[in-house]
Coordinates of C-alpha atoms in Angstrom, one line a residue:
M90 CA 17.3 0.6 -18.1
L91 CA 13.4 0.5 -18.1
I92 CA 13.6 -1.0 -14.5
T93 CA 15.2 2.0 -13.1
L94 CA 12.9 4.6 -14.4
P95 CA 10.1 4.4 -11.8
I96 CA 12.7 5.6 -9.5
L97 CA 14.8 8.0 -11.4
I98 CA 11.9 9.9 -12.9
P99 CA 10.2 11.1 -9.7
M100 CA 13.7 11.8 -8.3
L101 CA 14.7 14.1 -11.1
A102 CA 11.5 15.7 -11.1
A103 CA 11.7 16.4 -7.3
A104 CA 15.1 18.1 -8.1
L105 CA 13.3 20.2 -10.9
C106 CA 10.7 21.2 -8.2
T107 CA 13.2 22.1 -5.8
L108 CA 14.8 24.4 -8.4
A109 CA 11.3 26.0 -9.0
W110 CA 11.1 26.6 -5.1
G111 CA 8.2 29.1 -4.4
Q112 CA 6.6 28.6 -7.8
A113 CA 3.4 26.5 -6.9
R114 CA 1.9 26.3 -10.3
L115 CA 5.2 25.1 -11.9
Q116 CA 5.9 22.4 -9.1
T117 CA 2.4 21.0 -9.6
V118 CA 2.8 20.8 -13.3
I119 CA 6.1 19.1 -13.1
A120 CA 4.7 16.6 -10.4
S121 CA 1.7 15.9 -12.6
L122 CA 3.6 15.2 -15.9
S123 CA 6.3 13.0 -14.0
S124 CA 3.7 10.9 -12.4
L125 CA 2.1 10.3 -15.7
A126 CA 5.4 9.4 -17.1
V127 CA 6.0 6.8 -14.3
L128 CA 2.5 5.5 -14.9
V129 CA 3.4 4.8 -18.7
V130 CA 6.8 3.2 -17.7
A131 CA 5.2 1.1 -15.1
A132 CA 2.5 -0.2 -17.5
I133 CA 5.2 -0.9 -20.1
L134 CA 7.4 -2.6 -17.5
L135 CA 4.7 -5.0 -16.4
T136 CA 3.8 -5.9 -20.0
N137 CA 7.4 -6.8 -20.6
V138 CA 7.8 -8.9 -17.4
R139 CA 4.5 -10.7 -18.2
A140 CA 5.7 -11.5 -21.7
D141 CA 9.5 -12.2 -21.1
G142 CA 9.7 -13.2 -17.5
I143 CA 11.4 -11.6 -14.4
Q144 CA 13.9 -8.8 -15.3
T145 CA 16.9 -7.7 -13.3
A146 CA 19.3 -4.6 -13.3
A147 CA 22.7 -4.8 -11.7
L148 CA 23.5 -1.2 -10.7
G149 CA 27.2 -0.2 -11.3
G150 CA 27.6 -3.3 -13.2
W151 CA 28.4 -5.4 -10.2
A152 CA 26.7 -8.7 -10.5
A153 CA 24.3 -10.2 -7.7
P154 CA 24.9 -10.9 -5.0
F155 CA 27.8 -8.5 -4.6
G156 CA 26.3 -5.5 -6.0
I157 CA 22.8 -3.6 -5.8
T158 CA 20.4 -5.4 -7.8
L159 CA 16.8 -4.2 -8.9
V160 CA 14.4 -7.0 -9.5
A161 CA 11.2 -6.7 -11.5
D162 CA 8.8 -9.7 -11.1
L163 CA 5.2 -9.5 -11.5
F164 CA 4.4 -8.8 -8.0
A165 CA 6.8 -5.8 -7.9
C166 CA 5.6 -4.6 -11.3
V167 CA 1.9 -4.8 -10.3
M168 CA 2.6 -2.8 -7.0
V169 CA 4.7 -0.2 -9.0
L170 CA 1.9 0.3 -11.5
V171 CA -0.8 0.7 -8.9
A172 CA 1.5 3.0 -7.0
A173 CA 1.8 5.1 -10.1
I174 CA -2.0 5.3 -10.5
T175 CA -2.2 6.6 -7.1
G176 CA 0.6 9.1 -7.5
F177 CA -1.0 10.4 -10.6
A178 CA -4.4 10.7 -9.3
V179 CA -3.2 12.4 -6.1
T180 CA -1.0 15.0 -7.9
L181 CA -3.9 15.8 -10.1
F182 CA -6.1 16.3 -7.1
S183 CA -3.4 18.6 -5.6
I184 CA -3.8 21.1 -8.4
A185 CA -7.0 22.4 -6.7
G186 CA -6.8 20.5 -3.3
T187 CA -3.5 22.1 -1.9
D188 CA -3.2 25.5 -0.6
R189 CA -0.5 27.7 -2.4
V190 CA 1.7 27.9 0.7
R191 CA 2.3 24.1 0.9
A192 CA 2.4 23.9 -2.8
A193 CA 5.2 26.4 -3.1
N194 CA 7.1 25.2 -0.1
G195 CA 7.9 21.7 -0.6
Q196 CA 4.7 19.5 -0.9
P197 CA 5.2 18.5 -4.7
P198 CA 9.0 17.3 -4.3
L199 CA 8.3 15.6 -1.1
M200 CA 5.4 13.7 -2.6
L201 CA 7.6 12.7 -5.6
C202 CA 10.4 11.6 -3.2
L203 CA 7.9 9.4 -1.4
L204 CA 6.8 7.7 -4.7
A205 CA 10.3 7.0 -5.7
A206 CA 10.9 5.5 -2.3
V207 CA 7.9 3.3 -2.7
S208 CA 8.9 2.2 -6.2
G209 CA 12.4 1.6 -4.9
A210 CA 11.1 -0.6 -2.1
F211 CA 9.0 -2.8 -4.5
L212 CA 11.9 -3.2 -7.0
S213 CA 14.7 -3.7 -4.5
G214 CA 16.3 -7.1 -4.4
D215 CA 18.6 -6.5 -1.5
I216 CA 17.4 -6.5 2.1
F217 CA 19.6 -3.5 3.2
N218 CA 18.6 -1.3 0.2
L219 CA 14.8 -2.2 1.1
Y220 CA 15.8 -0.7 4.5
V221 CA 17.3 2.4 2.7
W222 CA 14.0 3.0 0.7
F223 CA 12.1 2.5 4.0
E224 CA 14.0 5.2 5.7
L225 CA 13.5 7.7 2.6
M226 CA 9.7 6.8 3.0
L227 CA 9.8 7.8 6.7
L228 CA 11.7 10.9 6.0
S229 CA 9.5 12.2 3.2
S230 CA 6.2 11.2 4.9
F231 CA 7.3 12.8 8.3
V232 CA 8.1 16.0 6.6
L233 CA 4.8 15.9 4.6
L234 CA 3.0 15.3 7.9
T235 CA 4.5 18.3 9.6
L236 CA 4.4 20.7 6.6
G237 CA 2.3 23.8 7.5
G238 CA 3.1 23.6 11.3
D239 CA -0.5 22.9 12.4
R240 CA -0.6 21.8 16.0
R241 CA -2.8 18.6 15.1
Q242 CA -0.3 17.7 12.3
I243 CA 2.8 18.0 14.8
E244 CA 0.9 15.8 17.4
G245 CA 0.1 13.3 14.8
A246 CA 3.6 13.3 13.3
I247 CA 5.1 12.6 16.7
K248 CA 3.1 9.5 17.3
Y249 CA 3.7 8.5 13.6
V250 CA 7.4 8.8 13.7
T251 CA 8.0 7.2 17.1
L252 CA 6.7 3.9 16.5
N253 CA 8.2 3.9 12.9
L254 CA 11.5 4.7 14.3
V255 CA 11.1 1.6 16.5
S256 CA 10.3 -0.4 13.4
S257 CA 13.4 1.1 11.7
V258 CA 15.7 0.0 14.7
L259 CA 14.2 -3.4 14.6
F260 CA 14.6 -3.6 10.8
L261 CA 18.4 -2.5 11.0
A262 CA 19.2 -4.9 13.7
S263 CA 17.5 -7.7 11.9
V264 CA 19.7 -6.9 8.7
G265 CA 22.8 -7.2 11.0
L266 CA 21.7 -10.5 12.6
I267 CA 20.9 -11.9 9.1
Y268 CA 24.1 -10.8 7.6
A269 CA 26.1 -12.3 10.5
A270 CA 24.4 -15.6 10.0
T271 CA 24.4 -15.8 6.3
G272 CA 27.2 -13.4 5.0
T273 CA 25.0 -11.8 2.2
L274 CA 22.2 -9.3 1.9
N275 CA 20.8 -10.1 -1.6
M276 CA 17.4 -11.4 -1.2
A277 CA 17.8 -14.3 -3.7
H278 CA 21.1 -15.3 -2.2
L279 CA 19.7 -15.0 1.1
A280 CA 16.9 -17.7 0.1
V281 CA 19.8 -20.1 -0.8
R282 CA 22.0 -19.4 2.2
L283 CA 19.0 -19.8 4.6
D284 CA 18.0 -23.1 3.2
E285 CA 21.6 -24.2 3.9
L286 CA 21.4 -23.7 7.7
N287 CA 21.6 -26.9 9.7
D288 CA 18.6 -26.0 11.9
P289 CA 15.5 -24.5 10.0
R290 CA 14.5 -22.9 13.5
V291 CA 17.4 -20.4 13.2
A292 CA 15.7 -19.0 10.1
T293 CA 12.6 -18.6 11.8
L294 CA 14.3 -16.8 14.8
L295 CA 15.9 -14.4 12.3
S296 CA 12.6 -13.7 10.6
A297 CA 10.8 -12.7 13.9
P298 CA 12.3 -9.2 14.4
L299 CA 12.2 -8.5 10.7
L300 CA 8.5 -9.5 10.6
V301 CA 7.7 -7.4 13.6
A302 CA 9.3 -4.5 11.9
F303 CA 7.3 -4.9 8.7
G304 CA 4.2 -5.4 10.8
I305 CA 4.7 -2.1 12.3
K306 CA 5.0 -0.5 8.9
A307 CA 1.8 -2.5 7.7
A308 CA -0.3 -1.2 10.8
V309 CA -1.2 -4.8 12.0
F310 CA -2.4 -5.8 15.4
P311 CA -1.3 -4.9 18.0
V312 CA 1.2 -2.1 16.6
F313 CA -1.4 -0.2 14.5
F314 CA -2.3 2.6 16.8
W315 CA 0.3 5.2 15.1
L316 CA -2.1 5.2 11.9
P317 CA -5.4 6.4 13.1
A318 CA -3.6 8.9 15.4
S319 CA -1.9 10.5 12.3
Y320 CA -3.6 9.9 9.1
H321 CA -6.6 12.3 9.7
T322 CA -4.2 15.3 10.5
P323 CA -2.4 16.4 7.3
P324 CA -4.1 17.8 4.2
A325 CA -6.3 15.5 2.4
V326 CA -3.9 15.1 -0.5
V327 CA -1.3 13.8 1.8
S328 CA -3.8 11.5 3.6
A329 CA -4.8 10.0 0.3
L330 CA -1.3 9.2 -0.8
F331 CA -0.4 7.8 2.7
A332 CA -3.6 5.8 2.8
G333 CA -3.0 4.2 -0.6
L334 CA 0.5 3.4 -0.4
L335 CA 2.5 3.3 2.9
T336 CA 1.0 0.4 4.7
K337 CA 1.1 -1.7 1.4
V338 CA 4.8 -1.5 1.4
G339 CA 4.8 -3.3 4.8
V340 CA 2.5 -5.9 3.4
Y341 CA 4.6 -6.4 0.2
S342 CA 7.7 -6.7 2.4
I343 CA 6.1 -9.3 4.6
A344 CA 4.9 -11.4 1.4
R345 CA 8.2 -11.1 -0.2
V346 CA 10.4 -12.2 2.8
T347 CA 8.1 -15.0 3.8
L348 CA 7.6 -16.5 0.4
L349 CA 11.1 -16.0 -0.9
M350 CA 13.7 -16.2 2.1
F351 CA 11.9 -17.9 5.1
D352 CA 10.3 -20.9 3.6
Q353 CA 11.8 -23.3 6.1
E354 CA 8.8 -23.2 8.5
H355 CA 5.9 -22.1 6.5
A356 CA 3.3 -23.9 8.8
V357 CA 4.5 -21.7 11.8
L358 CA 4.6 -18.5 10.1
G359 CA 1.4 -19.2 8.4
E360 CA -0.5 -19.9 11.5
A361 CA 1.0 -16.7 13.1
V362 CA 0.0 -14.6 10.0
L363 CA -3.6 -15.9 10.3
L364 CA -4.0 -14.9 13.8
V365 CA -2.6 -11.6 13.2
A366 CA -4.8 -11.2 10.2
G367 CA -8.1 -12.1 12.1
L368 CA -7.3 -9.8 15.0
T369 CA -6.3 -7.0 12.7
M370 CA -9.6 -7.1 10.7
T371 CA -11.6 -7.2 13.8
T372 CA -9.9 -4.5 15.8
G373 CA -9.6 -2.2 12.8
V374 CA -13.4 -2.5 11.9
L375 CA -14.6 -2.0 15.5
G376 CA -12.4 1.1 15.8
A377 CA -14.1 2.4 12.5
I378 CA -17.5 1.7 13.8
I379 CA -17.3 4.1 17.0
Q380 CA -15.6 7.1 15.1
N381 CA -17.6 10.2 14.1
D382 CA -14.9 11.8 11.8
M383 CA -14.8 10.5 8.1
R384 CA -11.2 10.3 7.9
R385 CA -10.7 8.6 11.2
I386 CA -13.3 6.0 10.1
L387 CA -11.4 5.5 6.9
S388 CA -8.1 5.3 8.8
F389 CA -9.3 2.7 11.0
H390 CA -10.6 0.7 7.8
I391 CA -7.0 0.8 6.5
I392 CA -6.1 -1.4 9.5
S393 CA -9.0 -3.7 8.9
Q394 CA -8.2 -4.1 5.4
I395 CA -4.6 -5.0 5.9
G396 CA -6.1 -8.2 7.6
Y397 CA -7.7 -9.4 4.4
M398 CA -4.3 -9.2 2.8
L399 CA -2.5 -11.2 5.5
M400 CA -5.5 -13.7 5.3
G401 CA -4.4 -14.5 1.9
L402 CA -0.7 -14.8 2.6
G403 CA -1.4 -16.8 5.7
I404 CA -3.5 -19.5 4.0
A405 CA -1.0 -19.7 1.1
L406 CA 1.9 -20.1 3.7
V407 CA -0.1 -22.9 5.7
V408 CA -1.1 -24.7 2.5
S409 CA 2.6 -24.5 1.0
A410 CA 3.8 -26.4 4.1
N411 CA 1.4 -29.1 3.5
P412 CA -0.1 -29.1 0.0
G413 CA -1.7 -32.6 0.3
E414 CA -1.3 -35.5 -2.1
S415 CA -4.2 -34.5 -4.4
G416 CA -3.1 -30.9 -5.0
E417 CA -6.3 -29.6 -3.9
F418 CA -4.8 -27.7 -0.9
G419 CA -2.0 -26.4 -3.3
E420 CA -4.8 -25.0 -5.5
A421 CA -6.3 -23.3 -2.4
G422 CA -3.0 -21.6 -1.6
L423 CA -2.7 -20.3 -5.0
I424 CA -6.3 -19.0 -5.0
A425 CA -6.0 -17.3 -1.6
L426 CA -2.6 -15.7 -2.8
A427 CA -4.1 -14.4 -5.9
G428 CA -6.9 -13.0 -3.8
M429 CA -4.4 -11.3 -1.8
V430 CA -2.7 -9.5 -4.8
F431 CA -5.9 -8.6 -6.3
Y432 CA -7.1 -7.3 -2.9
I433 CA -4.1 -5.0 -2.7
V434 CA -4.8 -3.5 -6.0
H435 CA -8.5 -3.1 -5.2
H436 CA -7.7 -1.5 -1.8
I437 CA -5.2 1.0 -2.9
I438 CA -7.5 2.2 -5.6
A439 CA -10.6 2.3 -3.4
K440 CA -9.0 3.6 -0.2
T441 CA -7.1 6.4 -2.1
N442 CA -10.4 7.5 -3.8
L443 CA -12.3 7.6 -0.3
F444 CA -9.6 9.7 1.2
L445 CA -9.9 12.1 -2.0
V446 CA -13.7 12.3 -1.6
S447 CA -13.1 13.3 2.1
G448 CA -10.8 16.0 1.0
A449 CA -13.2 17.3 -1.4
I450 CA -15.8 17.5 1.5
L451 CA -13.3 19.3 3.6
H452 CA -12.8 21.8 1.0
D453 CA -16.5 22.4 0.6
R454 CA -17.5 22.3 4.1
G455 CA -14.4 22.9 6.2
T456 CA -14.9 19.7 8.3
A457 CA -15.1 16.0 7.9
Q458 CA -17.1 15.5 11.3
L459 CA -20.2 13.5 10.3
D460 CA -22.5 15.5 12.9
R461 CA -21.5 18.7 11.1
V462 CA -21.8 17.6 7.5
N463 CA -25.0 16.5 5.7
G464 CA -27.0 17.2 2.6
L465 CA -24.1 16.5 0.1
A466 CA -26.2 14.0 -1.9
T467 CA -28.5 17.0 -2.7
T468 CA -25.7 19.7 -3.2
H469 CA -23.1 17.5 -4.8
P470 CA -24.9 14.5 -6.5
M471 CA -21.8 13.5 -8.5
L472 CA -19.6 13.4 -5.4
A473 CA -22.2 11.3 -3.6
T474 CA -22.3 9.0 -6.5
L475 CA -18.4 8.6 -6.7
F476 CA -18.4 8.0 -2.9
M477 CA -21.0 5.1 -3.2
I478 CA -18.9 3.4 -6.0
S479 CA -15.8 3.4 -3.7
A480 CA -17.6 2.6 -0.6
L481 CA -19.5 -0.4 -2.0
S482 CA -16.3 -1.5 -3.5
L483 CA -14.5 -1.4 -0.1
A484 CA -17.5 -3.4 1.5
G485 CA -17.1 -6.1 -1.2
I486 CA -20.6 -5.8 -2.6
P487 CA -21.1 -7.5 -6.0
I488 CA -20.3 -6.5 -8.8
F489 CA -17.9 -3.9 -7.6
S490 CA -14.1 -4.6 -7.3
G491 CA -13.8 -5.6 -3.7
F492 CA -16.3 -8.5 -4.2
W493 CA -14.1 -10.6 -6.4
P494 CA -10.9 -10.8 -4.1
K495 CA -12.8 -11.4 -1.1
L496 CA -14.5 -14.2 -3.0
A497 CA -11.1 -15.6 -3.9
L498 CA -10.1 -15.2 -0.2
V499 CA -13.1 -17.1 1.1
T500 CA -12.8 -19.7 -1.4
G501 CA -9.2 -20.5 -0.8
G502 CA -9.9 -20.5 3.1
L503 CA -12.9 -22.9 2.8
T504 CA -10.9 -25.1 0.4
A505 CA -7.9 -25.3 2.8
G506 CA -10.3 -25.6 5.8
R507 CA -9.6 -22.4 7.6
Y508 CA -13.2 -21.8 8.6
V509 CA -12.5 -19.5 11.6
I510 CA -10.7 -16.8 9.3
V511 CA -13.3 -17.0 6.8
A512 CA -16.2 -16.5 9.2
V513 CA -14.1 -13.4 10.7
S514 CA -13.6 -11.9 7.3
L515 CA -17.3 -12.2 6.2
A516 CA -18.4 -10.7 9.6
V517 CA -15.9 -7.8 9.2
S518 CA -17.4 -7.3 5.6
L519 CA -20.7 -6.7 7.2
C520 CA -19.4 -4.3 9.7
T521 CA -17.6 -2.5 6.8
L522 CA -20.9 -1.9 5.1
F523 CA -22.4 -0.7 8.3
S524 CA -19.7 2.1 8.7
M525 CA -19.9 3.1 5.0
V526 CA -23.8 3.4 5.5
K527 CA -22.7 5.5 8.5
I528 CA -20.7 7.9 6.5
W529 CA -23.5 8.2 4.0
S530 CA -26.3 8.8 6.3
G531 CA -24.0 11.6 8.1
A532 CA -22.4 13.3 5.3
F533 CA -24.5 12.8 2.2
W534 CA -28.2 12.1 3.5
G535 CA -30.5 14.9 5.1
S536 CA -31.0 18.6 4.3
P537 CA -28.1 20.8 3.5
D538 CA -29.5 23.7 5.6
E539 CA -29.3 21.4 8.7
A540 CA -25.4 21.4 8.4
D541 CA -23.5 23.2 11.2
T542 CA -20.3 23.9 9.3
P543 CA -17.7 26.7 9.5
E544 CA -18.2 29.5 7.2
R545 CA -15.8 29.3 4.3
P546 CA -15.7 30.3 0.6
A547 CA -16.8 27.4 -1.5
P548 CA -14.4 26.0 -4.1
T549 CA -14.7 27.6 -7.6
R550 CA -16.4 25.5 -10.2
R551 CA -12.9 25.0 -12.1
A552 CA -11.4 23.9 -8.7
W553 CA -14.4 21.5 -8.0
A554 CA -14.0 19.9 -11.5
T555 CA -10.3 19.5 -11.0
M556 CA -10.8 17.6 -7.8
L557 CA -13.6 15.4 -9.2
T558 CA -11.6 14.4 -12.1
P559 CA -9.1 12.0 -10.3
I560 CA -12.0 10.9 -8.1
A561 CA -14.1 9.9 -11.1
M562 CA -10.9 8.3 -12.7
L563 CA -10.4 6.0 -9.7
A564 CA -14.0 5.2 -9.5
A565 CA -14.1 4.1 -13.1
L566 CA -11.2 2.0 -12.2
N567 CA -13.2 0.4 -9.4
I568 CA -15.9 -0.4 -11.8
A569 CA -13.5 -1.6 -14.5
L570 CA -11.8 -4.1 -11.9
G571 CA -15.3 -5.3 -10.8
L572 CA -16.9 -5.8 -14.2
G573 CA -13.4 -6.9 -15.7
A574 CA -12.5 -9.0 -13.0
G575 CA -11.4 -11.9 -15.1
P576 CA -8.3 -10.4 -16.7
M577 CA -7.3 -9.0 -13.3
Y578 CA -7.8 -12.4 -11.6
S579 CA -5.7 -13.9 -14.2
L580 CA -2.8 -11.5 -13.7
A581 CA -3.2 -12.1 -10.1
R582 CA -3.2 -15.8 -10.4
E583 CA 0.1 -15.6 -12.7
T584 CA 1.6 -13.3 -9.8
A585 CA 0.7 -15.8 -7.2
A586 CA 2.2 -18.6 -9.1
Q587 CA 5.5 -16.7 -9.6
L588 CA 5.6 -15.8 -5.9
L589 CA 5.2 -19.5 -4.9
D590 CA 8.0 -20.5 -7.4
S591 CA 11.0 -18.9 -5.6
G592 CA 13.4 -20.9 -7.9
A593 CA 12.4 -18.6 -10.7
Y594 CA 13.2 -15.5 -8.6
I595 CA 16.5 -16.9 -7.5
D596 CA 17.6 -18.0 -11.1
A597 CA 16.7 -14.8 -12.6
V598 CA 18.7 -12.8 -10.1
L599 CA 21.7 -15.1 -9.6
G600 CA 21.8 -17.1 -12.9
A601 CA 22.4 -20.6 -13.5
D602 CA 26.2 -20.2 -13.5
F603 CA 26.4 -18.4 -10.4
D604 CA 29.7 -18.7 -8.3
E605 CA 31.0 -17.0 -5.2
S606 CA 33.7 -15.1 -6.7
P607 CA 33.1 -11.3 -7.2
G608 CA 32.9 -10.1 -10.6
R609 CA 31.5 -7.3 -12.8
V610 CA 28.9 -7.9 -15.2
D611 CA 29.9 -8.0 -18.8
Q612 CA 29.0 -4.6 -20.5

């Protein structure tokens, strides 16, 4: 079925790359073609789900909740599509942006395994299989972090894997507790069983360790320090893939389980999410301001931007607990949640592109330290222009892509009366702009002959064009999302409405005639 292809295609391509071990060019071609195929499939899947409703696949023919189920709703499809865009752009960049040793010895198949695991996490309808996909992500990302054996990579990987293993232990323990309390692991079935508990506080207690585990994966306050300690250490192509996707799987999981499974005390969860969102925004942007390495600045900004996504979710949770008689508050929650969906799409594209820009700088100058790189606007005006597009998008400057989801989040927050988080979000936007200007003045401004950079051969014209192609593609998407914000917001609003209607998800997975006796799906 179509729903399985975003997982199967990269897995099969990874196997082919393994058969072509040592042949860097062939592995890169396989990775690029397979990521393009996933992009096409993801676009078709989103179109079908938008037209026909939520789609499911019962693997092995066993009906939910007894078998493994893949579920494609709008939220999952949007995430799979933007992950496919990221994967395609990164694999294109890797043609010239990866050294032959890493390309020939495992980087392409590992990247494909990571993309398959990300798609599997988005499409999983089972909490235990979500854990399995998380572990495959962790395994693939850890090897990618250490590939090459550089001392800085090993140091960053140790910090990365240590806290993520803690997250995995919490996740697995939570799955065990949830199964002991409900007797099921299917998320749609869990939504039904958790609502049947006599005391709703039990569900809240069950959600706590699970949300902490997802919070570590998403790099939220105060468990974010593994991210800036590790994301600047691997090659730029790996950093770009991590920056675009990994933390967003954590955010996706938080949104999925709170809106679908743990709806018993949304007011409590909503207040907690809003508090964490504000602290995550603030600490992330303050960490970025004091850095002098471009990739470390961008790493801290990942943390900061996660706060905006949680802001939309928190407002929606609080509002759904008390929508008000007039429905005005209910509309605020819908707007805020749509802003979250839009923001995730914008952030993945913009942040991936900024890391690719930093990779191009590394290949040209051999360093990303702002005090050792300058004059790029003179020597590489196209790269400077493409950086400026993504930087202004990240800062939320009109008319770029980041402005519209921030506007939706602020509108939803003001309508819901959440003035503190709105004020924090606006202040953080100004600080984000300041740090983007800091990168511009350090790396792009000034005279090139003032740069104190290591001597290294400059990339060939062909290699430079190859690296600029995916950067230009993602920058064009940033502009398209800004100028064509109407269609994207409409899709985000449809996605938010579907997320708030958990009954539609449950009916699509379990069916109207669901009963508790095991049985196979009619073939």
